[in-house]
Tab-separated table of C-alpha atoms and ligand atoms in Angstrom:
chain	number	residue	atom	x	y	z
O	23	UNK	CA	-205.517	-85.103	-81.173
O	24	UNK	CA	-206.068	-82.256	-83.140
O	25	UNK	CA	-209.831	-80.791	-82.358
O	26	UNK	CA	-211.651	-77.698	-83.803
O	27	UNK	CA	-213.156	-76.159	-81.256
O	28	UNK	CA	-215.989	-73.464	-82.850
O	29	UNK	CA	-217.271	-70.543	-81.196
O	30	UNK	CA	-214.429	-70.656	-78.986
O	31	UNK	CA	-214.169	-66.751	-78.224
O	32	UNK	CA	-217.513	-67.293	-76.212
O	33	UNK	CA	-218.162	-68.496	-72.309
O	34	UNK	CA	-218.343	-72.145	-72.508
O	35	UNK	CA	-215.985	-72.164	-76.083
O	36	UNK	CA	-213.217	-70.354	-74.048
O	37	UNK	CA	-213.160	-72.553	-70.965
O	38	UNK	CA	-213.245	-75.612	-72.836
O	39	UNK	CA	-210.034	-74.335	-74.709
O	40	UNK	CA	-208.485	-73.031	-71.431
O	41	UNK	CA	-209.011	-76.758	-69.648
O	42	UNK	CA	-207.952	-78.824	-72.770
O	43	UNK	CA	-204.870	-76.627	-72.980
O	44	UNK	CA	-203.799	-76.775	-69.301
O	45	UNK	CA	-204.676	-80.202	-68.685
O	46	UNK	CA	-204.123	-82.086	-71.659
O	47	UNK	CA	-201.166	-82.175	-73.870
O	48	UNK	CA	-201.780	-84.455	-76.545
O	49	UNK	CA	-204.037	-82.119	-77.543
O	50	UNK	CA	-203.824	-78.868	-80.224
O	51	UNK	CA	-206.499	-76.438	-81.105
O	52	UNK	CA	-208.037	-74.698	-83.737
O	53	UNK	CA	-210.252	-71.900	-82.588
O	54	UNK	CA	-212.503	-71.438	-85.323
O	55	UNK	CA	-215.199	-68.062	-84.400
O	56	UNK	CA	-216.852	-65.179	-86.656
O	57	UNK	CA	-216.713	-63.082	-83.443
O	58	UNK	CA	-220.276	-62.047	-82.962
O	59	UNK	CA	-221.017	-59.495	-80.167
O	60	UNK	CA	-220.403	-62.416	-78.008
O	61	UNK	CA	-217.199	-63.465	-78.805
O	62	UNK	CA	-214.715	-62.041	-76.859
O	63	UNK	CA	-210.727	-62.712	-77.787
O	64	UNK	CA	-210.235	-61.237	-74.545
O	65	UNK	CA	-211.295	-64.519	-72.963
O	66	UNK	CA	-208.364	-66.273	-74.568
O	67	UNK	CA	-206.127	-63.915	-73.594
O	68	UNK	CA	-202.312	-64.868	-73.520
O	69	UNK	CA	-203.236	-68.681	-74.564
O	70	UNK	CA	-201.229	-67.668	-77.331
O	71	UNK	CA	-198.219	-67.142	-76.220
O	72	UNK	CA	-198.059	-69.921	-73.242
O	73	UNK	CA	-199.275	-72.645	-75.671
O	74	UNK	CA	-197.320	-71.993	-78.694
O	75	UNK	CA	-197.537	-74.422	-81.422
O	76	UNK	CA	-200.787	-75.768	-79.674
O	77	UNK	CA	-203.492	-73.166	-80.281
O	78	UNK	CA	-204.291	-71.211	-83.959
O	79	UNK	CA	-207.354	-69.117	-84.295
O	80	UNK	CA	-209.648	-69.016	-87.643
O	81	UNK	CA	-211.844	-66.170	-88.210
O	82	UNK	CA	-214.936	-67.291	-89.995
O	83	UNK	CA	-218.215	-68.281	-90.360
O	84	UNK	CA	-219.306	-71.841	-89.553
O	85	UNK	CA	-222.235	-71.625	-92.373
O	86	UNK	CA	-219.689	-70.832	-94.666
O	87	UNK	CA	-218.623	-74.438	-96.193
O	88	UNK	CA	-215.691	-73.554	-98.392
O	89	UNK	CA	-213.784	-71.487	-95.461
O	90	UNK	CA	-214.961	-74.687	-93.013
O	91	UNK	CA	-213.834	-77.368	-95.650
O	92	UNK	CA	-210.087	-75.436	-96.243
O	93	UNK	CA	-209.907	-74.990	-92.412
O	94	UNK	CA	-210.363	-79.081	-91.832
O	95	UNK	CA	-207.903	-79.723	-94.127
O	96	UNK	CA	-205.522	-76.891	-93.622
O	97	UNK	CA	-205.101	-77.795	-89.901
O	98	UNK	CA	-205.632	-81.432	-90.716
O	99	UNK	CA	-208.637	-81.689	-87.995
O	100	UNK	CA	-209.464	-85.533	-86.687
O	101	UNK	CA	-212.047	-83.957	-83.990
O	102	UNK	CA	-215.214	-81.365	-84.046
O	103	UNK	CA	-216.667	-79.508	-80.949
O	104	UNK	CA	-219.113	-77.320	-81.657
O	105	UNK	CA	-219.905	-74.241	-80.064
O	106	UNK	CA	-220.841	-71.833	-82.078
O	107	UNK	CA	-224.613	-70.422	-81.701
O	108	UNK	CA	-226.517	-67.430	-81.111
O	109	UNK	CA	-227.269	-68.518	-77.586
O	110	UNK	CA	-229.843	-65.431	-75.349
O	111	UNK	CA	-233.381	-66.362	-75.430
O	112	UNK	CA	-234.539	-62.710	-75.416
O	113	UNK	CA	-232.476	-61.658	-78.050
O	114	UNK	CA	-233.922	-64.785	-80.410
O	115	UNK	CA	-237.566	-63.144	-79.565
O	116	UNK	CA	-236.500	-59.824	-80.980
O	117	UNK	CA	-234.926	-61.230	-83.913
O	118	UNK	CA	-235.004	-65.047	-84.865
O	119	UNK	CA	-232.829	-64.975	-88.022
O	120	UNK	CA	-229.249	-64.979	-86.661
O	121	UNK	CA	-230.295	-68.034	-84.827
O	122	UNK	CA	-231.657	-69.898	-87.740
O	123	UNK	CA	-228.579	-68.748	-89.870
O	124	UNK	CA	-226.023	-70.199	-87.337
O	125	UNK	CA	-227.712	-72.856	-85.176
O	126	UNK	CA	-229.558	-74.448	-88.277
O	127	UNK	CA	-227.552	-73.753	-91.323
O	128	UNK	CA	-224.565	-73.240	-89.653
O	129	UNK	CA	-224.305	-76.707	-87.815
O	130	UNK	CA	-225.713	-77.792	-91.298
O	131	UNK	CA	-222.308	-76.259	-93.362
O	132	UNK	CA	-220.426	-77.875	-90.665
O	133	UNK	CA	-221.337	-81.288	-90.202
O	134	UNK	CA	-221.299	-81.594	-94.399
O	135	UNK	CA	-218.016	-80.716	-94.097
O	136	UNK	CA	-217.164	-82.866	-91.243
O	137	UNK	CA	-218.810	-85.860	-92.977
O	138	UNK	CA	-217.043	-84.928	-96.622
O	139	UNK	CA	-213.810	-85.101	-94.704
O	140	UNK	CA	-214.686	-88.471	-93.049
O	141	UNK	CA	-213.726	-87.345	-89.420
O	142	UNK	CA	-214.470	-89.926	-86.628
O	143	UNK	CA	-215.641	-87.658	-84.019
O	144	UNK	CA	-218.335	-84.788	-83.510
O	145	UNK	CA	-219.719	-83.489	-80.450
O	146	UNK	CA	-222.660	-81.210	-80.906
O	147	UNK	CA	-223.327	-78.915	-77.814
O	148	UNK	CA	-226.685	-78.510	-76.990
O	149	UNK	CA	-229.190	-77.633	-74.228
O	150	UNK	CA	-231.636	-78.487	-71.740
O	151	UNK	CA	-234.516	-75.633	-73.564
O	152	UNK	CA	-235.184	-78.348	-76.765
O	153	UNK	CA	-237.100	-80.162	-73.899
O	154	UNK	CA	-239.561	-77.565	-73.303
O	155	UNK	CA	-240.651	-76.757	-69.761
O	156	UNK	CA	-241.715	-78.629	-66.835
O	157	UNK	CA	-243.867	-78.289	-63.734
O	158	UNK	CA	-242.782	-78.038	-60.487
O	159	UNK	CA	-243.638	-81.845	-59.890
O	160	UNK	CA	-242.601	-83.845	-62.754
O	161	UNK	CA	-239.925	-85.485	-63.467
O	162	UNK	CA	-236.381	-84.164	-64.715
O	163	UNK	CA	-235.668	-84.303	-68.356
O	164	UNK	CA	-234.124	-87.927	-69.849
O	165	UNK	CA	-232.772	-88.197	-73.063
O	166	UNK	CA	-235.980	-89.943	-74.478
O	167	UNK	CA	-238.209	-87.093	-74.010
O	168	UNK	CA	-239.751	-85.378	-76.726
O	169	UNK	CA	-238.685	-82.012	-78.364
O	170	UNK	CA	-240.776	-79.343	-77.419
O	171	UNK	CA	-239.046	-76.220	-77.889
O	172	UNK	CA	-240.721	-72.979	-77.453
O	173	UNK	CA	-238.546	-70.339	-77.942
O	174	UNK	CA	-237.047	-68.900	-81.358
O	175	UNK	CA	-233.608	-70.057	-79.752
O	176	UNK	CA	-235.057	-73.262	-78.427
O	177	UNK	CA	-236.560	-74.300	-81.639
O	178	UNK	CA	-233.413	-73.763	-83.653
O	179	UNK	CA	-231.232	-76.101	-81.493
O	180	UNK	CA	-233.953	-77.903	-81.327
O	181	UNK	CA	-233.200	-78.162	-85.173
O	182	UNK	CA	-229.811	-78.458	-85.143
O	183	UNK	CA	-230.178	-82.120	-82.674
O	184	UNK	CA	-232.768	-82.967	-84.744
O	185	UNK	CA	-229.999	-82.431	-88.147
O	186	UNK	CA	-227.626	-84.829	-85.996
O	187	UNK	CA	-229.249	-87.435	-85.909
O	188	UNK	CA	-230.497	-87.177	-88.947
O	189	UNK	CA	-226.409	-87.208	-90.041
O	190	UNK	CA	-226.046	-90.201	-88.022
O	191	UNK	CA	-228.957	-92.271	-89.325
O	192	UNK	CA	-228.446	-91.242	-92.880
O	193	UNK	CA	-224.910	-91.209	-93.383
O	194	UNK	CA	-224.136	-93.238	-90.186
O	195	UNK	CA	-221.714	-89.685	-88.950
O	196	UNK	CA	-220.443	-90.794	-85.845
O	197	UNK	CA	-222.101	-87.626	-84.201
O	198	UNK	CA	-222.779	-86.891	-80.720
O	199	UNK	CA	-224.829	-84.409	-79.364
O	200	UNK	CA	-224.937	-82.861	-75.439
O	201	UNK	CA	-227.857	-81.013	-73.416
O	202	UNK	CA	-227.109	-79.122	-70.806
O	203	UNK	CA	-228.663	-77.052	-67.966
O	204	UNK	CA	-227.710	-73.006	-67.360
O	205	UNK	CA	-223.996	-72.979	-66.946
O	206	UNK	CA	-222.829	-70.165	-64.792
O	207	UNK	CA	-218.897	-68.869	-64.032
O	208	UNK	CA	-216.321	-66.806	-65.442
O	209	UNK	CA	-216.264	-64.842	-68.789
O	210	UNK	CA	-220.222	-65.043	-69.146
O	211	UNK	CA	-221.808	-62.655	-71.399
O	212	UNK	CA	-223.537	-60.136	-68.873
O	213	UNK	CA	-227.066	-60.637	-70.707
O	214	UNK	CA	-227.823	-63.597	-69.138
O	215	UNK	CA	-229.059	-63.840	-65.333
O	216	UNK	CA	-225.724	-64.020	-63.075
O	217	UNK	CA	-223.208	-61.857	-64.617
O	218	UNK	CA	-226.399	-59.059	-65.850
O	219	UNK	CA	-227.679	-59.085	-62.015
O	220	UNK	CA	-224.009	-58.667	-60.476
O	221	UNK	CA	-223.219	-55.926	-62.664
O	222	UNK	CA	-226.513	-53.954	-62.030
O	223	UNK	CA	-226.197	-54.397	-58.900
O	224	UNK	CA	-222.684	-52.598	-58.936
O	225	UNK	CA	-223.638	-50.089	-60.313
O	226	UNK	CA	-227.253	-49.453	-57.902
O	227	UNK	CA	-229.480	-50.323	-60.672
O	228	UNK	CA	-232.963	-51.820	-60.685
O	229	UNK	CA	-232.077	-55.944	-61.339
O	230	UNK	CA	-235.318	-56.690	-63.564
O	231	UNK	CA	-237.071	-60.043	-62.417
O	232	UNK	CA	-239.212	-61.588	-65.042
O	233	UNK	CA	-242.541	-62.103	-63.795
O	234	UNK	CA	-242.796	-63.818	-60.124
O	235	UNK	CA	-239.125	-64.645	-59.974
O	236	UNK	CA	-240.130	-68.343	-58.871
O	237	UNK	CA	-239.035	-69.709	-62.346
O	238	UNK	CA	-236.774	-72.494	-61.667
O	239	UNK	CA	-233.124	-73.221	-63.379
O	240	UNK	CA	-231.075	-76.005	-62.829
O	241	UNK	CA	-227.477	-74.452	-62.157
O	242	UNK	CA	-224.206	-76.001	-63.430
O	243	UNK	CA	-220.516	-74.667	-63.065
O	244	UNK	CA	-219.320	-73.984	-66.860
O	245	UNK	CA	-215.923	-76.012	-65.947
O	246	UNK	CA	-218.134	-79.119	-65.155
O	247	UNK	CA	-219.795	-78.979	-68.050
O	248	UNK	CA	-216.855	-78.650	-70.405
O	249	UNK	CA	-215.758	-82.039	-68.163
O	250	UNK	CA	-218.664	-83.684	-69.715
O	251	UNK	CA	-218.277	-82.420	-73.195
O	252	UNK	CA	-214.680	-83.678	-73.081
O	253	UNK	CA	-215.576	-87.314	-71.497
O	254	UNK	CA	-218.378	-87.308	-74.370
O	255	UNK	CA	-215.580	-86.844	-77.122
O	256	UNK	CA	-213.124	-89.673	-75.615
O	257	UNK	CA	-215.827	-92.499	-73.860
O	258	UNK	CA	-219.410	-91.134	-75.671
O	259	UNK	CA	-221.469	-93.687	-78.297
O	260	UNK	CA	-221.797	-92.466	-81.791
O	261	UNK	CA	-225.243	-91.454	-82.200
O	262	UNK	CA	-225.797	-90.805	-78.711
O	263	UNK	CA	-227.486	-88.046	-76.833
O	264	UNK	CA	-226.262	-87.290	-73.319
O	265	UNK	CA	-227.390	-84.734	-70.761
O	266	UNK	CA	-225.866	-82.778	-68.202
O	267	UNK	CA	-226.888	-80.668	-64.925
O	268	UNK	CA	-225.727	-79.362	-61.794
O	269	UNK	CA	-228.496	-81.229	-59.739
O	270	UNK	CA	-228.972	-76.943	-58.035
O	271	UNK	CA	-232.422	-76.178	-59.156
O	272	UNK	CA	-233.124	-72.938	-57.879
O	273	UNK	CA	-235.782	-69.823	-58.207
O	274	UNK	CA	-234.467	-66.894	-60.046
O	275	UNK	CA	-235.409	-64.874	-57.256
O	276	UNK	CA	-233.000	-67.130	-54.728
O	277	UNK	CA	-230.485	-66.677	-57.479
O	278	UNK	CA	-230.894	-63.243	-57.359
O	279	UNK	CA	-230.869	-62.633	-53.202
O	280	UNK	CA	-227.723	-64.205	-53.163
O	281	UNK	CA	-225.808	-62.326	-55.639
O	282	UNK	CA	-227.278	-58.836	-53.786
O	283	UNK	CA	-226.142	-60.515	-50.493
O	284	UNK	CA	-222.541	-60.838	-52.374
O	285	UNK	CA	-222.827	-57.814	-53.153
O	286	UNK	CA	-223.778	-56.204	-49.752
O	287	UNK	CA	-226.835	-54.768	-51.865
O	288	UNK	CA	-230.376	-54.015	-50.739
O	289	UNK	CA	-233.574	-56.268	-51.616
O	290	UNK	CA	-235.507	-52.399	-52.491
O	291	UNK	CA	-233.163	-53.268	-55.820
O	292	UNK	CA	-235.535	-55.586	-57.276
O	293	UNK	CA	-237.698	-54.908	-60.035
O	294	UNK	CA	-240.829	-57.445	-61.071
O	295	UNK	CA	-241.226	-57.120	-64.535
O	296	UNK	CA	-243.789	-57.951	-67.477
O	297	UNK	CA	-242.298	-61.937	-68.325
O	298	UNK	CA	-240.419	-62.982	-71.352
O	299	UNK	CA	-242.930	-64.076	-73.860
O	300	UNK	CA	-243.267	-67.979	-73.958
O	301	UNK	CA	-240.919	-68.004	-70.359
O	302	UNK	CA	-240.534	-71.632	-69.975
O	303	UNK	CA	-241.003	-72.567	-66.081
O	304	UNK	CA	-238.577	-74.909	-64.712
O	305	UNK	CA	-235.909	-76.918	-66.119
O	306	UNK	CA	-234.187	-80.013	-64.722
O	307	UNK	CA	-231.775	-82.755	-65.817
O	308	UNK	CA	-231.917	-86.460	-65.483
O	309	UNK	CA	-228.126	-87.211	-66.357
O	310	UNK	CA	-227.859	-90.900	-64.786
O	311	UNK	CA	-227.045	-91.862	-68.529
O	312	UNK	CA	-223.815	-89.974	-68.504
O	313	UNK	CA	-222.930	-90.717	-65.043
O	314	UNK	CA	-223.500	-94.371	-65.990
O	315	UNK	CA	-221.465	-94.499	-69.988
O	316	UNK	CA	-219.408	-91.496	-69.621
O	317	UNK	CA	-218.563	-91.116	-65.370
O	318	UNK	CA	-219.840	-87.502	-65.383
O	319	UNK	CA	-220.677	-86.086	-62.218
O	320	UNK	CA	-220.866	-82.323	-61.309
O	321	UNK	CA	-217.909	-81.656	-58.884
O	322	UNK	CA	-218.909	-77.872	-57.309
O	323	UNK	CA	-222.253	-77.084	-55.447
O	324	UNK	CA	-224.009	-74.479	-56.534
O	325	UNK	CA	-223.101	-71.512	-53.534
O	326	UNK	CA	-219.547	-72.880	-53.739
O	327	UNK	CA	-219.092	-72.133	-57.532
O	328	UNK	CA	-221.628	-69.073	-57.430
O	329	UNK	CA	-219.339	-67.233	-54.545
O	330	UNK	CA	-215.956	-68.294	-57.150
O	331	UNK	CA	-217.944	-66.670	-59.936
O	332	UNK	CA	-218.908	-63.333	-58.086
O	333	UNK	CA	-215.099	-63.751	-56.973
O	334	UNK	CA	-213.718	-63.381	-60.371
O	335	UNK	CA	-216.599	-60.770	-61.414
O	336	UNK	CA	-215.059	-59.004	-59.068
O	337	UNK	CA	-211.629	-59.163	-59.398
O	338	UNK	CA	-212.079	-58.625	-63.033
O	339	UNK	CA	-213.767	-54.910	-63.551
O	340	UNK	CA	-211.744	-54.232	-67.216
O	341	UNK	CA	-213.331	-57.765	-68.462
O	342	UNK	CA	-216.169	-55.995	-67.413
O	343	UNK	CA	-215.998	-53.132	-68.261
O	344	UNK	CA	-215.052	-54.063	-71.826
O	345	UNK	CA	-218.061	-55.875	-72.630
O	346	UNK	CA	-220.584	-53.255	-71.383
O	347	UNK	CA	-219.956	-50.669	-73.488
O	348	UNK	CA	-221.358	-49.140	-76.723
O	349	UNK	CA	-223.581	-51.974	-77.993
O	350	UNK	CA	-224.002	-53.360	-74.873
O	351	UNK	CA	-226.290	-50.471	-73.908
O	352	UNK	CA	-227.703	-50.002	-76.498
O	353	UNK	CA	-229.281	-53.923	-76.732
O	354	UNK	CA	-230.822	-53.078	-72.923
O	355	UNK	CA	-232.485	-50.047	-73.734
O	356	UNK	CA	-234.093	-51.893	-77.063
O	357	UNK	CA	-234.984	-54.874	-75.105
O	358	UNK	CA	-235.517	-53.747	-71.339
O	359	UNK	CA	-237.281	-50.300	-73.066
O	360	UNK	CA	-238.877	-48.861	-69.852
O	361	UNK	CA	-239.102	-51.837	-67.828
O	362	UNK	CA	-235.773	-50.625	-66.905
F	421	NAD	P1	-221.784	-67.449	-76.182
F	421	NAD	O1	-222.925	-66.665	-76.714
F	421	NAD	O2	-221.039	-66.965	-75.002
F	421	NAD	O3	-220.693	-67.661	-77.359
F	421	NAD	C1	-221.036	-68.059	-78.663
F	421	NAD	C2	-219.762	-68.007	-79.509
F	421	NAD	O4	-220.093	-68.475	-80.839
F	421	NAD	C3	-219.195	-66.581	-79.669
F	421	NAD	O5	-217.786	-66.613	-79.518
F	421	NAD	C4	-219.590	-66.199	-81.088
F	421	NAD	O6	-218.699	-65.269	-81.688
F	421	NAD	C5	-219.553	-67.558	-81.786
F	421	NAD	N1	-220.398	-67.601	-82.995
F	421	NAD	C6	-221.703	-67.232	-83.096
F	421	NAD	N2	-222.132	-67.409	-84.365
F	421	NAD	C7	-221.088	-67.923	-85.053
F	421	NAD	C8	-220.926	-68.336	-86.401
F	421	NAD	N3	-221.923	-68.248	-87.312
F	421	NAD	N4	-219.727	-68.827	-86.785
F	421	NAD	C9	-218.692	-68.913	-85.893
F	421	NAD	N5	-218.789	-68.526	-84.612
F	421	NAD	C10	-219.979	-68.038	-84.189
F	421	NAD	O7	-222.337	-68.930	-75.969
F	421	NAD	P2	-222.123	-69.953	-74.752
F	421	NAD	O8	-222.989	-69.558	-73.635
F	421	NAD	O9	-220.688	-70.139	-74.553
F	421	NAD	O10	-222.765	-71.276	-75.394
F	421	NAD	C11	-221.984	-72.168	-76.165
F	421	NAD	C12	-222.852	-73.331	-76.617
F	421	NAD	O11	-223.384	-74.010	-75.484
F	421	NAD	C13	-224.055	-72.913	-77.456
F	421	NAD	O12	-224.231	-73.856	-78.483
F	421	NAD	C14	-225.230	-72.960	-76.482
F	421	NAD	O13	-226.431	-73.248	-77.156
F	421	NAD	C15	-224.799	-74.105	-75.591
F	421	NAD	N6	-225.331	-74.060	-74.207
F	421	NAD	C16	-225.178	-72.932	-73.455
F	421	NAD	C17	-225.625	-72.937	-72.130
F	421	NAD	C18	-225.474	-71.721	-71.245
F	421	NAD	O14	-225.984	-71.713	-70.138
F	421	NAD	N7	-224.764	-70.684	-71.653
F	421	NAD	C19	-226.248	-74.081	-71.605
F	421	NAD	C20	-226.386	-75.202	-72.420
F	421	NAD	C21	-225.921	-75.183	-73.717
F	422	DAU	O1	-230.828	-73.883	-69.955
F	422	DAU	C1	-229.735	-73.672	-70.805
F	422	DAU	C2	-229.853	-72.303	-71.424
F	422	DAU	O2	-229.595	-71.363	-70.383
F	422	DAU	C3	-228.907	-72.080	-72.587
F	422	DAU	O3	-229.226	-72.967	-73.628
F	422	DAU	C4	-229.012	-70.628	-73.084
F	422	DAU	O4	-228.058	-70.399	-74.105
F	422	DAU	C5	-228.739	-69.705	-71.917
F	422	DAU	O5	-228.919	-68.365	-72.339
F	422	DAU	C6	-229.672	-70.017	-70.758
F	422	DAU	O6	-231.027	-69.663	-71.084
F	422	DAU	P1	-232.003	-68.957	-70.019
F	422	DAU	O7	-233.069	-68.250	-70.741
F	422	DAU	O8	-232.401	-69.908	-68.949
F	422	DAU	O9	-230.944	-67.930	-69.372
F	422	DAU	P2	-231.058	-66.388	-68.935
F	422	DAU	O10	-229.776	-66.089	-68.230
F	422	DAU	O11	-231.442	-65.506	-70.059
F	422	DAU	O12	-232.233	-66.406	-67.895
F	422	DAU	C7	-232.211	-67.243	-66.741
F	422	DAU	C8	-233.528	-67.053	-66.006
F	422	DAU	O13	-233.555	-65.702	-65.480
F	422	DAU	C9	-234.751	-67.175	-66.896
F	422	DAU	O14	-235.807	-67.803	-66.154
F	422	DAU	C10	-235.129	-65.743	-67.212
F	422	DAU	C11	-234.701	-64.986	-65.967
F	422	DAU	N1	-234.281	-63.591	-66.213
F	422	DAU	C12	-233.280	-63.372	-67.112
F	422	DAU	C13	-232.875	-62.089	-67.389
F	422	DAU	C14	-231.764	-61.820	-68.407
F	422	DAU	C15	-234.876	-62.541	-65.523
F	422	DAU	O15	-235.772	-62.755	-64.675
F	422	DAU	N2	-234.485	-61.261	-65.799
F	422	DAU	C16	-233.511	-60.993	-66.728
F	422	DAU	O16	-233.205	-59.785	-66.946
């Protein structure tokens, strides 16, 4: 099978390609990314060379139809993931338009060009956020739940599912589209909770808690979740909408103590902060649908896959290093301002 994988420079993007390419060998890629500040080549480093003949790379933009439409054909494509997105909630409150540019009119460019082409298979990765936010006491989040996004990040994807099914009704595409919970593990972005907290805490810096800390995510390893992306390409329903999780809801604040303890850092590091605007409370995922059609199942619990993670932080200080430089910086000291 030959699959374009977008936004494949990023965290989840990256591991998918890694697994797909180690484990199965039916299957070439095209790594289609516009490298945004959080695509990283470096996380596809040497794939290359070991899978030659197997792996190409595309740089471009998936709202740009022509470039997507010559790439299809060029590497005659029978398979779409999608990755690409603008994907940090706080970065979609200072500035909304990237997201709607990629995560609404780019998914739009590519599934026209998908559907022109008349490919049989489209997964759509999406998230837990379109559902909105629960209270400590309901229920996890099914598949039939409303949409009730409520950040600029959250409504776009929000958009983007919504522009699915509307492909799938209207055109009958044979589209299928994923939500799933906070993925943690190697190559994350070190904006978002885990890989931002270890590397303050390296360096003694205050780790800024949003509010009360007793937010609750629902924590899944990222190699699980590419699992279920890649059982939703070869067993998943046309039209369907599947969600995954970890079943490891946790505080941010126990998240937090236990990367400190990792670290042999003090509690006195903690900051409590003014919240993120809109914060949505808990999130948790009812995924007995894609246990049931598809066999998913998170394999790792959360402290097993949290110490790997720290593991590789750890034993990885150029990745690091790399990605917190320049820009970097310069996005905490807009955002953070003197919280930090
Ligand atoms: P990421 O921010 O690490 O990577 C995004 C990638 O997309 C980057 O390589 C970037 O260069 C690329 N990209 C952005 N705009 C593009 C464009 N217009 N054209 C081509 N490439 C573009 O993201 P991630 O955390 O790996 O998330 C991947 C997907 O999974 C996203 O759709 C996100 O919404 C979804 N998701 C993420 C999580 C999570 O916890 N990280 C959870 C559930 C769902
Ligand atoms: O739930 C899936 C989503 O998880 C994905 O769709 C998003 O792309 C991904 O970014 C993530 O969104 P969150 O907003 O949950 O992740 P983030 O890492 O930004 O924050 C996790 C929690 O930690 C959240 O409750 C906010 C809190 N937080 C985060 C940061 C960066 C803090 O308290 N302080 C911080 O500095």
């Amino acid at each position: 099978m030959r699959i374009l994988v977008t936004g494949g420079c990023g965290f989840i993007g990256s591991d998918f390609i890694h697994m797909l390419l180690t484990d199965m060998p039916d299957v070439d890629i095209c790594n289609l990314d516009s490298l945004t500040y959080a695509g990283n080549p470096a996380n596809l480093e040497g794939v290359e060379g070991r899978f030659a003949g197997r792996y190409t790379f595309a740089r471009a933009d998936i709202a740009d139809l022509s470039a997507v439409e010559r790439i299809l054909a060029e590497q005659r494509i029978e398979a779409v993931v999608n990755f690409a997105a603008e994907t940090h909630v706080d970065r979609s409150i200072a500035d909304a338009a990237p997201f709607l540019h990629t995560n609404v009119l780019g998914l739009h460019a590519l599934l026209t060009a998908a559907q022109r082409r008349g490919l049989a298979s489209f997964v759509h990765v999406s998230t837990d956020e379109v559902y909105g936010s629960l209270t400590p006491e309901a229920p996890a989040f099914t598949e039939a739940d409303p949409l009730v996004p409520n950040s600029p990040y959250s409504a776009s994807k929000a958009s983007g599912d919504l522009l699915c099914r509307a492909w799938h009704e209207t055109y009958a595409f044979p589209v299928i589209v994923t939500r799933c919970s906070n993925n943690y593990g190697p190559r994350q972005f070190p904006e978002k909770l885990i890989p931002f907290m270890y590397f303050r805490a390296c360096e003694d810096q205050p780790l800024p808690v949003y509010g009360t800390g007793k937010n609750v995510r629902d924590w899944i390893h990222v190699r699980d979740h590419c699992r279920g992306i890649w059982l939703a390409l070869t067993r998943g329903r046309p039209g369907a909408v599947y969600n995954f999780g970890g079943a490891a809801e946790r505080s941010n604040l126990t998240v937090v103590h236990r990367i400190l303890d990792f670290c042999g850092k003090p509690a006195s590091l903690i900051r409590f902060v003014a919240d993120r605007p809109g914060h949505d409370f808990r999130y948790a995922m009812d995924y007995s649908l894609a246990r049931r059609e598809l066999g998913f199942a998170p394999s790792r619990t959360f402290e097993q896959g949290l110490a790997e993670t720290l593991d590789w932080y750890r034993g990885n200080p150029a990745w690091i290093s790399n990605v917190t430089s320049g820009a970097y910086r310069t996005f905490l000291k807009t955002w953070y301002g003197d919280r930090l």
